[in-house]
Short mmCIF file of C-alpha atoms in Angstrom, two decimals:
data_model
loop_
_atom_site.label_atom_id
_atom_site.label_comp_id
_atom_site.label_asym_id
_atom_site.label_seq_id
_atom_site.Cartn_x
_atom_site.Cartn_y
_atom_site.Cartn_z
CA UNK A 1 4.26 -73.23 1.78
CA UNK A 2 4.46 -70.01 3.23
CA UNK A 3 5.68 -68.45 -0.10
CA UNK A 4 2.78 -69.87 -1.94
CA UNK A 5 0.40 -68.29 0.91
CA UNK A 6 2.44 -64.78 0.64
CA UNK A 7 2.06 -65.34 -3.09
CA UNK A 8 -1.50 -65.98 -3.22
CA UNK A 9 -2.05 -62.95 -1.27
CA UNK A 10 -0.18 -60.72 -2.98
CA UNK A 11 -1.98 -61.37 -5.80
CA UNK A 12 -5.38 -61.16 -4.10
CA UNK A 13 -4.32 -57.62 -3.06
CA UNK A 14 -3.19 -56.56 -6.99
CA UNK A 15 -6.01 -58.06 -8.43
CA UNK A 16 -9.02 -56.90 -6.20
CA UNK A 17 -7.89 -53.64 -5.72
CA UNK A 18 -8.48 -50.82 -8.89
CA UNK A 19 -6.21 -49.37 -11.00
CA UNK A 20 -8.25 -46.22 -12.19
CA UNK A 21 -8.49 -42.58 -10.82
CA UNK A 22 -8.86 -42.81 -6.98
CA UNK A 23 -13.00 -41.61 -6.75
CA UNK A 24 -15.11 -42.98 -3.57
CA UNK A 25 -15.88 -45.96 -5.82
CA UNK A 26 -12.19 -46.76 -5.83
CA UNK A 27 -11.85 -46.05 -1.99
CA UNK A 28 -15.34 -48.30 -1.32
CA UNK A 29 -13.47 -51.13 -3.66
CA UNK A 30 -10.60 -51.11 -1.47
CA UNK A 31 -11.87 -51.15 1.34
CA UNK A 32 -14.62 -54.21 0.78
CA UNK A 33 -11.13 -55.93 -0.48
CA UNK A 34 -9.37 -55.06 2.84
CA UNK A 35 -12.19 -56.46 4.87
CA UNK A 36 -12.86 -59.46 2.52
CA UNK A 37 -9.38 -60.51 2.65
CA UNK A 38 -9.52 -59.93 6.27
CA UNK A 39 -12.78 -62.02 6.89
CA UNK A 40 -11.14 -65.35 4.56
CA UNK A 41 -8.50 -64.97 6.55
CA UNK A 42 -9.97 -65.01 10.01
CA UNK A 43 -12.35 -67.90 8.76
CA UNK A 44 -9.75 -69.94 7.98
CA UNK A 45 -7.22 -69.56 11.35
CA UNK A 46 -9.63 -70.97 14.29
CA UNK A 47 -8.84 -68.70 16.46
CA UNK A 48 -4.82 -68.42 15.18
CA UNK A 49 -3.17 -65.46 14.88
CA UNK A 50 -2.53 -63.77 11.57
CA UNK A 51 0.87 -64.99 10.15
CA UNK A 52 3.57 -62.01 9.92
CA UNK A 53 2.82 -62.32 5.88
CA UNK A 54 -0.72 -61.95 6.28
CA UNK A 55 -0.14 -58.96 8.77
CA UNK A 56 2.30 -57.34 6.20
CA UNK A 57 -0.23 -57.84 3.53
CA UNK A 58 -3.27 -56.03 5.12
CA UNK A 59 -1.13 -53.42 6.52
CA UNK A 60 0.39 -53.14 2.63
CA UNK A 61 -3.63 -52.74 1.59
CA UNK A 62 -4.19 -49.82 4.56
CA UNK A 63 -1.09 -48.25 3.19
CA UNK A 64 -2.19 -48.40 -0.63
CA UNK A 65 -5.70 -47.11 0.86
CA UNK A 66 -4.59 -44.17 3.17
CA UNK A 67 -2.34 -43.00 0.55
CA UNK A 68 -4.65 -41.15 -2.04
CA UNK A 69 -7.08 -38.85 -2.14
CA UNK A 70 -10.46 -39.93 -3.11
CA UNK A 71 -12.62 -37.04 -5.19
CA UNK A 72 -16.12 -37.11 -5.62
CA UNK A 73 -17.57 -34.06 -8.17
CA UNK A 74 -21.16 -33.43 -9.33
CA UNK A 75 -20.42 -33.20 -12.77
CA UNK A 76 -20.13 -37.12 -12.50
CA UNK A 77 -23.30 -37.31 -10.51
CA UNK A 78 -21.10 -39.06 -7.46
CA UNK A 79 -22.18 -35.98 -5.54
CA UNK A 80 -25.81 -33.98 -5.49
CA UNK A 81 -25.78 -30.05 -5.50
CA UNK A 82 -29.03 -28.43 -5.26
CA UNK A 83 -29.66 -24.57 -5.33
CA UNK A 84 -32.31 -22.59 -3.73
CA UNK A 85 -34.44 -19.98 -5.20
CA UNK A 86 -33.15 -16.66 -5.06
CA UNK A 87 -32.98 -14.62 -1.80
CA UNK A 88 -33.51 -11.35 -2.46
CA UNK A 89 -32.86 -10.26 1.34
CA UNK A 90 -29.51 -11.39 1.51
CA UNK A 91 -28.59 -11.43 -2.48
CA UNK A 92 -27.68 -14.73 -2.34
CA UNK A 93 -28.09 -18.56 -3.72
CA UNK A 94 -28.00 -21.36 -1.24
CA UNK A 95 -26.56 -24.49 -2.96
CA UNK A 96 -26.48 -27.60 -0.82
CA UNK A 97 -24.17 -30.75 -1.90
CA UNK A 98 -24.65 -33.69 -0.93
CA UNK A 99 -23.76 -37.75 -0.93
CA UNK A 100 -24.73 -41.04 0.07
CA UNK A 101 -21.90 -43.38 0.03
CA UNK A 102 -19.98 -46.73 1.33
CA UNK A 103 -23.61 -48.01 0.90
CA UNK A 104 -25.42 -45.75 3.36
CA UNK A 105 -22.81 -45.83 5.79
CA UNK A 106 -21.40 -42.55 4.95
CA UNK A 107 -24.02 -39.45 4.80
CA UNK A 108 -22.39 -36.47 4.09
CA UNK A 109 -24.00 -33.13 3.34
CA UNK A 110 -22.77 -29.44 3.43
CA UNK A 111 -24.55 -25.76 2.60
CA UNK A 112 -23.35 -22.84 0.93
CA UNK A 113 -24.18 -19.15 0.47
CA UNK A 114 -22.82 -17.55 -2.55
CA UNK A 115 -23.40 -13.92 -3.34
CA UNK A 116 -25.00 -12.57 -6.24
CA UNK A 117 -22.07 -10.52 -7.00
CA UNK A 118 -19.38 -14.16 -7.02
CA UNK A 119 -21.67 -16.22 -9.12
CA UNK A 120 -22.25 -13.27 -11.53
CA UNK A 121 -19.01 -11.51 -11.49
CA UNK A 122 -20.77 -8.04 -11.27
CA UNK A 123 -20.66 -5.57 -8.61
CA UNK A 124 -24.09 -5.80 -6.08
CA UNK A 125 -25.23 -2.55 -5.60
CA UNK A 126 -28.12 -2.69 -2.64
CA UNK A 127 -32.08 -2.32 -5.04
CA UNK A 128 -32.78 0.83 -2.58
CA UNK A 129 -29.70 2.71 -4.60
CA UNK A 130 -30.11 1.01 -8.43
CA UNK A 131 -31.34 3.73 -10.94
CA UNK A 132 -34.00 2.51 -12.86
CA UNK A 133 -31.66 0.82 -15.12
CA UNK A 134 -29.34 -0.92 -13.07
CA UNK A 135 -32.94 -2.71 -11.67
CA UNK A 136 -33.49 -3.76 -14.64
CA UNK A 137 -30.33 -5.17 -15.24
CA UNK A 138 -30.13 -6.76 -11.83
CA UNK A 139 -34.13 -8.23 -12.49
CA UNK A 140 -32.94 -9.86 -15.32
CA UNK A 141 -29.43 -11.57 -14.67
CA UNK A 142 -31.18 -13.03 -11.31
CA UNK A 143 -34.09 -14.75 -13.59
CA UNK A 144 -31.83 -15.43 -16.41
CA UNK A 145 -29.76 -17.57 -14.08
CA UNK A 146 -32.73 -18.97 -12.03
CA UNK A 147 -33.78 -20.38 -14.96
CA UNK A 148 -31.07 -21.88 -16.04
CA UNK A 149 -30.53 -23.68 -12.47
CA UNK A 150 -33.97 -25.14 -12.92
CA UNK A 151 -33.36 -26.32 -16.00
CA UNK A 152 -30.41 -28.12 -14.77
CA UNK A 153 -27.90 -26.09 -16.38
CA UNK A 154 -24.78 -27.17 -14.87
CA UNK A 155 -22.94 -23.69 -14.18
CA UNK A 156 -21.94 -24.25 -10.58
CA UNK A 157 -20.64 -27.73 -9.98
CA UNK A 158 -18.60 -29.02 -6.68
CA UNK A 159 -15.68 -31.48 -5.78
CA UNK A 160 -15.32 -32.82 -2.55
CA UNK A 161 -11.57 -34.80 -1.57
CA UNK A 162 -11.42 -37.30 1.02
CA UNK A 163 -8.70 -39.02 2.71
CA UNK A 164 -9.60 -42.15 4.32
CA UNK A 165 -7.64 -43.55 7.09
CA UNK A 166 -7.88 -47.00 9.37
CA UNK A 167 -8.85 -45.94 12.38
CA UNK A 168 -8.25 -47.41 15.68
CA UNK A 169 -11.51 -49.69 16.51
CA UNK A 170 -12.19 -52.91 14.13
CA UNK A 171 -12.78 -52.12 10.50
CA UNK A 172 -13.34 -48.69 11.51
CA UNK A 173 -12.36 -46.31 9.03
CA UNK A 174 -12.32 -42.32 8.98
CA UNK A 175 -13.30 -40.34 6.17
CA UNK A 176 -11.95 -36.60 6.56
CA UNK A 177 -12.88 -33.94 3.97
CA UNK A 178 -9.76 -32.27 3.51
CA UNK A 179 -11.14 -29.74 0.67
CA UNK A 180 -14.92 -28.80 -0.38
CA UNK A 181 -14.64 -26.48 -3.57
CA UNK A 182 -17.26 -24.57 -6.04
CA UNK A 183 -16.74 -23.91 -9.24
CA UNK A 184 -18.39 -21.84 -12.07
CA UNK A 185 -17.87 -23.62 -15.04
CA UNK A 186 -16.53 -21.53 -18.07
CA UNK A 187 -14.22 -22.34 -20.41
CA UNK A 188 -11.57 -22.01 -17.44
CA UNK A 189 -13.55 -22.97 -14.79
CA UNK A 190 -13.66 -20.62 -11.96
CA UNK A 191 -12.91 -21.57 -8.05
CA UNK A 192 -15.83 -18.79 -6.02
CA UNK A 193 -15.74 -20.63 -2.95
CA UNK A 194 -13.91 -23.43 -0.79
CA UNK A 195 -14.05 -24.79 1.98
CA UNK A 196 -11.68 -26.34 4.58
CA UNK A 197 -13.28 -29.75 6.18
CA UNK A 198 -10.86 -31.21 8.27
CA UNK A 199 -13.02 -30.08 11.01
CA UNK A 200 -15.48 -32.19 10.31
CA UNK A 201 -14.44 -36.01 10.24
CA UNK A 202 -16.69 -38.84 9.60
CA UNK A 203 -16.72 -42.59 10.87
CA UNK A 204 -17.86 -46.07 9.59
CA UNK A 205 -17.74 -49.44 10.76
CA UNK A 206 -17.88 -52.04 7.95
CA UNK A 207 -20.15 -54.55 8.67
CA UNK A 208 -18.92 -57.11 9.54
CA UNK A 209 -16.65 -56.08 12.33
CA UNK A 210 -13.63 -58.54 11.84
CA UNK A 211 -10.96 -57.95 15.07
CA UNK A 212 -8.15 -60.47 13.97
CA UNK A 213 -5.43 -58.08 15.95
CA UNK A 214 -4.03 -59.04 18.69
CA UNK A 215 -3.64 -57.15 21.88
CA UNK A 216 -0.77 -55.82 21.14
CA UNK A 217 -1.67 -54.87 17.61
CA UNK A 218 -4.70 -53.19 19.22
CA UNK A 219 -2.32 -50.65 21.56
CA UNK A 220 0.24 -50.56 18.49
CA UNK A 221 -2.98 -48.60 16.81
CA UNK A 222 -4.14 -47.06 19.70
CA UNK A 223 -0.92 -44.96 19.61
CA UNK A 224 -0.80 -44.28 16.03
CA UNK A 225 -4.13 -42.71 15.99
CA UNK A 226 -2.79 -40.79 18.56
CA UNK A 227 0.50 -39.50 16.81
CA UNK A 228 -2.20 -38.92 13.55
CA UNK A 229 -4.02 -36.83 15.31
CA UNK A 230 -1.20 -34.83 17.14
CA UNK A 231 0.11 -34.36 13.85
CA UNK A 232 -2.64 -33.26 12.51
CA UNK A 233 -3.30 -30.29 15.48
CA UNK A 234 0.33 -28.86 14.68
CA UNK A 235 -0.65 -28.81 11.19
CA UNK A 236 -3.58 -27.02 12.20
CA UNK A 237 -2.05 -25.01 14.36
CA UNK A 238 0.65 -24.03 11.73
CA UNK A 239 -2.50 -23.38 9.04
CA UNK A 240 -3.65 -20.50 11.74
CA UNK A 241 -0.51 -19.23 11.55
CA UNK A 242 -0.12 -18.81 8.05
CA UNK A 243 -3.80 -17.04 7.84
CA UNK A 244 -2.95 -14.92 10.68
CA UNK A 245 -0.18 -13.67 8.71
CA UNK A 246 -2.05 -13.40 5.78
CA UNK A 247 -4.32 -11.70 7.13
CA UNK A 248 -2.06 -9.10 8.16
CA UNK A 249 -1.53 -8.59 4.68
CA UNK A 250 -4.64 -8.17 3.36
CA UNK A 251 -5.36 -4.40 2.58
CA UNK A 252 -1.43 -4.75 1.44
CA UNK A 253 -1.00 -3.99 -2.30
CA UNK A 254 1.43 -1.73 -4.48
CA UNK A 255 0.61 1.49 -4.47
CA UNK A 256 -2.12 2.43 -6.86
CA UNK A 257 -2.95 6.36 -6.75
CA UNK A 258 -3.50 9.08 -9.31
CA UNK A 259 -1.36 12.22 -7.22
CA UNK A 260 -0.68 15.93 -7.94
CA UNK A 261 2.37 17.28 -6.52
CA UNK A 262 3.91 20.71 -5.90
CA UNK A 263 7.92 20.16 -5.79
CA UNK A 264 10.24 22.46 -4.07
CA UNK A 265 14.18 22.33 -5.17
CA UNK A 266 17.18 23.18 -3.56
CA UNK A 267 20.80 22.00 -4.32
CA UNK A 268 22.08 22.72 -0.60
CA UNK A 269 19.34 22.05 1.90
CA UNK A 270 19.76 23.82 5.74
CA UNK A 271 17.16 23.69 8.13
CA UNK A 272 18.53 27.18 10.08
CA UNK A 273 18.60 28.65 6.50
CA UNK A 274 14.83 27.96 5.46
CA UNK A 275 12.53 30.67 5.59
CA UNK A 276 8.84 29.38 4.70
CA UNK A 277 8.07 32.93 3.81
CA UNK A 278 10.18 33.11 1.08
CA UNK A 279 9.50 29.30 -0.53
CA UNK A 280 8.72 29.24 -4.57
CA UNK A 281 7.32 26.17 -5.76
CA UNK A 282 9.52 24.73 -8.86
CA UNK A 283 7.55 21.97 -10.22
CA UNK A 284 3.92 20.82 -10.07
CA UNK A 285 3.77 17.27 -11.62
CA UNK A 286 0.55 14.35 -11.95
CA UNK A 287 1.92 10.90 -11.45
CA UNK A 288 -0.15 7.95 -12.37
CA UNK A 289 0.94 4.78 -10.16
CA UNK A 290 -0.44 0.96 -10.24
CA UNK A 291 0.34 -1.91 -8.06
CA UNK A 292 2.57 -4.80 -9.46
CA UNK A 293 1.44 -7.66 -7.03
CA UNK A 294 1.61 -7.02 -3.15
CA UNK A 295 4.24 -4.51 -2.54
CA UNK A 296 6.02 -2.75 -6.37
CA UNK A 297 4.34 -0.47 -8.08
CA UNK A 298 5.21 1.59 -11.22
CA UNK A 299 3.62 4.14 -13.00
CA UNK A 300 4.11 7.35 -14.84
CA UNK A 301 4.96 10.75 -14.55
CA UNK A 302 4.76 14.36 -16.25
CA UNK A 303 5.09 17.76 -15.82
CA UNK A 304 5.91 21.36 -15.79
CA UNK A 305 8.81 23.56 -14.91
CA UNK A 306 7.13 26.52 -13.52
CA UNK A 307 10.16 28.77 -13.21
CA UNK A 308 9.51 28.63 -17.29
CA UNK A 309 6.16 29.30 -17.52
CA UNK A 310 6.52 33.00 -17.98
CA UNK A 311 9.05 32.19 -21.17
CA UNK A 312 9.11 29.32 -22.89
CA UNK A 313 7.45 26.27 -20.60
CA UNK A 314 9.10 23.45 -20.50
CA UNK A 315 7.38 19.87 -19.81
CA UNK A 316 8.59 16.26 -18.55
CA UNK A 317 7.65 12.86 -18.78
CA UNK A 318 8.92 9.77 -17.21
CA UNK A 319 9.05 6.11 -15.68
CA UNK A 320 9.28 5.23 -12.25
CA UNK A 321 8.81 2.04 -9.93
CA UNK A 322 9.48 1.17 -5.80
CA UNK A 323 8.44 -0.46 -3.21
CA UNK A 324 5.97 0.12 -0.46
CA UNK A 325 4.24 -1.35 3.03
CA UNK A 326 1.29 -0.17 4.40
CA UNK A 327 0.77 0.03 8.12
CA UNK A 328 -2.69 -0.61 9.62
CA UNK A 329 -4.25 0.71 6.35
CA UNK A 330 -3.29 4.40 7.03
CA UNK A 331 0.40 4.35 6.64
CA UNK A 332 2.20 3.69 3.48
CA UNK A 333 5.94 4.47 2.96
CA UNK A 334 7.50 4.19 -0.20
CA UNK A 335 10.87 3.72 -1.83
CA UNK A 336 11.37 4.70 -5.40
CA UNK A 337 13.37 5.99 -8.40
CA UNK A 338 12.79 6.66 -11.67
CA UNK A 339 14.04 8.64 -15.03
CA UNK A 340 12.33 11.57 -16.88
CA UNK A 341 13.14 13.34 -20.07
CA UNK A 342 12.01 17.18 -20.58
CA UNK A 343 11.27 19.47 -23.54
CA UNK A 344 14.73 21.56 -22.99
CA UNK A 345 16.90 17.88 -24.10
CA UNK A 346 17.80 17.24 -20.21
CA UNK A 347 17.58 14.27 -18.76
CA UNK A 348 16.69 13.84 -14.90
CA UNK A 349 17.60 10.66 -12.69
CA UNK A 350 16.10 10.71 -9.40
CA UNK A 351 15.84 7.87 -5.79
CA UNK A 352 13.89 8.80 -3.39
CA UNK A 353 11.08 7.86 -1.28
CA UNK A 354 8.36 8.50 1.16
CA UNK A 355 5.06 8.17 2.85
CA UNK A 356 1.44 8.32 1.72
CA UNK A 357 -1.48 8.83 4.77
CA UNK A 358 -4.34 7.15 3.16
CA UNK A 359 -7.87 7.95 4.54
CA UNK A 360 -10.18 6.03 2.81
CA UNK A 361 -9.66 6.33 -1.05
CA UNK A 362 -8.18 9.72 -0.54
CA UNK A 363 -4.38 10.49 0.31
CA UNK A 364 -2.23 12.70 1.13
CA UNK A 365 1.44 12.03 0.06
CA UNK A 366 5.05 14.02 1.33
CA UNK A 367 7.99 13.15 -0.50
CA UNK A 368 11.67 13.53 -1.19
CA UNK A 369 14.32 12.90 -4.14
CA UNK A 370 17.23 13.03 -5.04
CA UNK A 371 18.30 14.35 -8.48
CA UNK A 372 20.90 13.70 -11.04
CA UNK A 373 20.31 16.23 -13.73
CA UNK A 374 21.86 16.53 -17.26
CA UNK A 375 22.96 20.23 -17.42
CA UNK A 376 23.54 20.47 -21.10
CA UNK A 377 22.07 19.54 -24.14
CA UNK A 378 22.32 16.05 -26.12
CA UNK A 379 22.93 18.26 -29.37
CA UNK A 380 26.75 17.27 -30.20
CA UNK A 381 29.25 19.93 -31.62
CA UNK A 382 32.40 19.90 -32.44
CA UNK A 383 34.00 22.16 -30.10
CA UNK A 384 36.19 20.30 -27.99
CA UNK A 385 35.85 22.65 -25.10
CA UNK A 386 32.18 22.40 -24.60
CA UNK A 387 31.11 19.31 -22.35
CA UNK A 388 28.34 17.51 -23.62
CA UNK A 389 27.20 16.03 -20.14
CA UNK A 390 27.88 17.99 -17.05
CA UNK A 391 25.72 16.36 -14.23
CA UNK A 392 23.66 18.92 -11.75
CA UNK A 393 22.76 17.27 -7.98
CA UNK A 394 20.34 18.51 -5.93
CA UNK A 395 17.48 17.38 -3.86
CA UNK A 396 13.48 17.59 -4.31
CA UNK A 397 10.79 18.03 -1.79
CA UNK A 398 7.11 17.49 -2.41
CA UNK A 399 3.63 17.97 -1.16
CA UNK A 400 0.98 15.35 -2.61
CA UNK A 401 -2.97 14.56 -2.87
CA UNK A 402 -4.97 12.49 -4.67
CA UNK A 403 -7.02 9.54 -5.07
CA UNK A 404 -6.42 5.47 -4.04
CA UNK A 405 -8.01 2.43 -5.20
#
C-alpha cells in the first residue's frame, strides 16, 4: 500500500510540475503543485501526520523548486519597461520595469537612470560647451531615439532572475532578485547597466495557508532559514570584499603614454665620478606605449644617435613590452625590455625599468636600462680573424615627458 501511495505521488510530482525553461510561469506552476499536493494531502489525513513518503515527496518538490533560477525579460512581455521623456537637466532616460505576478501576490517594480552617453555610446559633452554642430548632433540623436521609444521600438529591453525559496512560515515563499540587467539590443546585445537585488527580498503567502508540519518540522525550518540567511551575509560580506579590491584597481591599466626621452650612456657608472657639468646627452628617442589588459603594455620605439648627427645620423627602431602598477593614481613603476635595430646594422638588447609620476594626463617618466649591444656589423666576410658579433654592455639613463590616456 504504501508503495502504491509513494508511487502515486511521485507521479503527481513529474506530471504537474513543467519541463520547459524555468520563467515565473514555471516557478508559479510549481508552486500551485506544491501547495495542491499539500492541500489533498492534508484533506485526506484528519488531523494525521504526513507519512515519511509524503514528507520526502514535498520536500523533493521544494528542492526541484529552490533549485533554478526563474527569468522574467520584457522582450516576452513577462515584464513591463517604460521610459520617460528625455531629461535634459541630468542627460538622462528614466526607464522603470515592472511586474505583476503569482496572481497579484508578487508586485515588483524597480527605476533606472541611464545616461545619454551609455544608451548612445557617444561621449556627453555638457550643451553650454557644444559648438554649434555638436548641438545639432546632440538635438537630433535625443529625438531620433525619443521617437523610437514611443513608437515602441524595443532597443532597451530588461531581464530580471529570481530564486525562490520556502520560507519558514506556512506556504510562505521568498522571491529574491538575485540580478536586474539592461540591455541595448544590437546584433550582440549590449549589457549598460545591472543591478544587484539581493537586497531587496520579497514575500508571499499562498492562499490557502496549509500548516501540515509538525512542531518539530516547524523548528527544523526555523533553523534552516537561519543557516540560509547566515550564508547568505558571508556571501555578502565576501561580495564587498571582492569590490573593495576591485576597486582598488580601478584607475589600474597598462601603461598607455606617447613619451620623449633624452638618454644618457655610460658603460661604467660611479656616483663620486659624475660631474653634472660635464653630462652629453646620447640619445633622444619617442616611444609609443599601449596597455595590454590591466598591468602589460607594449609599444614602440625610435630614434636618433646624437653623437652622429654632425656625420652621418644614425636612427633606431624597436619593440618593447613590461609590466607596471600604479599607486594611488600618481605612481607608476615599470619593468621592461625590449630589442631595437639601427641604421649602422647593430642590434641593441636592453631590461630595464622604472617609474612614471602621472599628473593628470601628463607625465613625467625617469628611467634606466641595461644594454647588450652588437659592436660589429651583420655583413659576413671571410676573414677568419674578424668577429662577426662582439657584444658591448653598458647602462642607459633617461629623462621622460609626455602624454597619458
Amino acid at each position: 500500500m504504501k508503495f502504491i501511495k509513494k508511487f502515486i505521488l511521485t507521479f503527481l510530482v513529474f506530471s504537474l510540475f513543467p519541463v520547459f525553461g524555468a520563467d515565473i510561469k514555471t516557478a508559479e506552476g510549481r508552486i500551485d503543485s506544491i501547495e495542491s499536493i499539500k492541500a489533498a494531502l492534508f484533506a485526506s489525513k484528519n488531523g494525521e501526520p504526513f507519512s515519511r513518503e509524503e514528507n520526502d515527496t514535498i520536500r523533493q518538490m521544494y528542492k526541484v523548486l529552490e533549485g533554478e533560477d526563474y527569468t522574467v525579460s520584457s522582450l516576452t512581455d513577462d515584464l513591463n519597461l517604460q521610459i520617460s521623456p528625455y531629461d535634459i537637466e541630468s542627460a538622462t532616460w528614466k526607464i522603470n520595469i515592472s511586474g505583476d505576478y503569482f496572481r497579484g501576490l508578487l508586485k515588483f517594480e524597480r527605476e533606472f537612470e541611464v545616461p545619454y552617453s551609455v544608451i548612445l555610446e557617444k561621449r556627453f559633452i555638457p550643451p553650454a560647451n557644444m559648438t554649434e554642430h555638436q548641438r545639432a548632433d546632440y538635438e537630433y540623436y535625443v529625438n531620433e531615439y525619443e521617437n523610437r521609444f514611443i513608437a515602441g521600438e524595443k532597443i532597451i529591453y530588461a531581464e530580471v532572475t529570481f530564486r525562490i525559496t520556502h520560507w519558514e512560515n506556512a506556504s510562505q515563499y521568498r522571491v529574491l532578485p538575485r540580478e536586474i540587467r539592461l540591455y541595448k539590443a544590437a546584433k550582440h546585445s549590449r549589457l549598460i547597466d545591472s543591478r544587484d537585488g539581493k537586497s531587496e527580498p520579497e514575500f508571499i503567502v499562498h492562499n490557502p495557508l496549509i500548516e501540515y508540519r509538525t512542531e518539530r518540522q516547524i523548528k527544523f525550518d526555523s533553523n534552516r532559514i537561519k543557516r540560509i540567511l547566515k550564508n547568505e551575509e558571508k556571501e555578502n560580506i565576501e561580495e564587498v570584499k571582492e569590490n573593495s579590491s576591485e576597486e582598488k584597481y580601478y584607475d589600474q591599466s597598462g601603461r598607455r603614454c606617447a613619451i620623449i626621452t633624452m638618454d644618457y650612456e655610460m658603460e661604467d657608472f660611479n656616483f663620486g665620478d659624475l660631474e653634472f657639468s660635464s653630462l652629453e646627452l646620447d640619445n633622444a628617442e619617442g616611444r609609443l606605449i599601449w596597455g595590454i589588459g590591466k598591468f602589460f603594455f607594449g609599444g614602440l620605439e625610435f630614434g636618433i644617435d646624437l653623437d652622429s648627427v654632425k656625420e652621418e645620423p644614425i636612427y633606431s627602431f624597436g619593440l618593447a613590452g613590461g609590466i607596471n602598477y600604479t599607486f594611488n593614481g600618481v605612481f607608476r613603476p615599470f619593468i621592461d625590455a625590449g630589442i631595437r635595430g639601427r641604421s649602422d646594422n647593430k642590434a641593441v638588447v636592453k631590461f630595464g625599468g622604472g617609474m612614471d609620476f602621472l599628473m593628470g594626463h601628463f607625465q613625467i617618466t625617469l628611467g634606466y636600462n641595461y644594454n647588450i649591444a652588437s659592436s660589429k656589423s651583420y655583413v659576413r666576410t671571410l676573414t677568419s680573424e674578424e668577429k662577426l658579433f662582439l657584444p658591448k654592455k653598458f647602462s642607459t639613463y633617461y629623462l621622460g615627458i609626455g602624454l597619458n590616456w
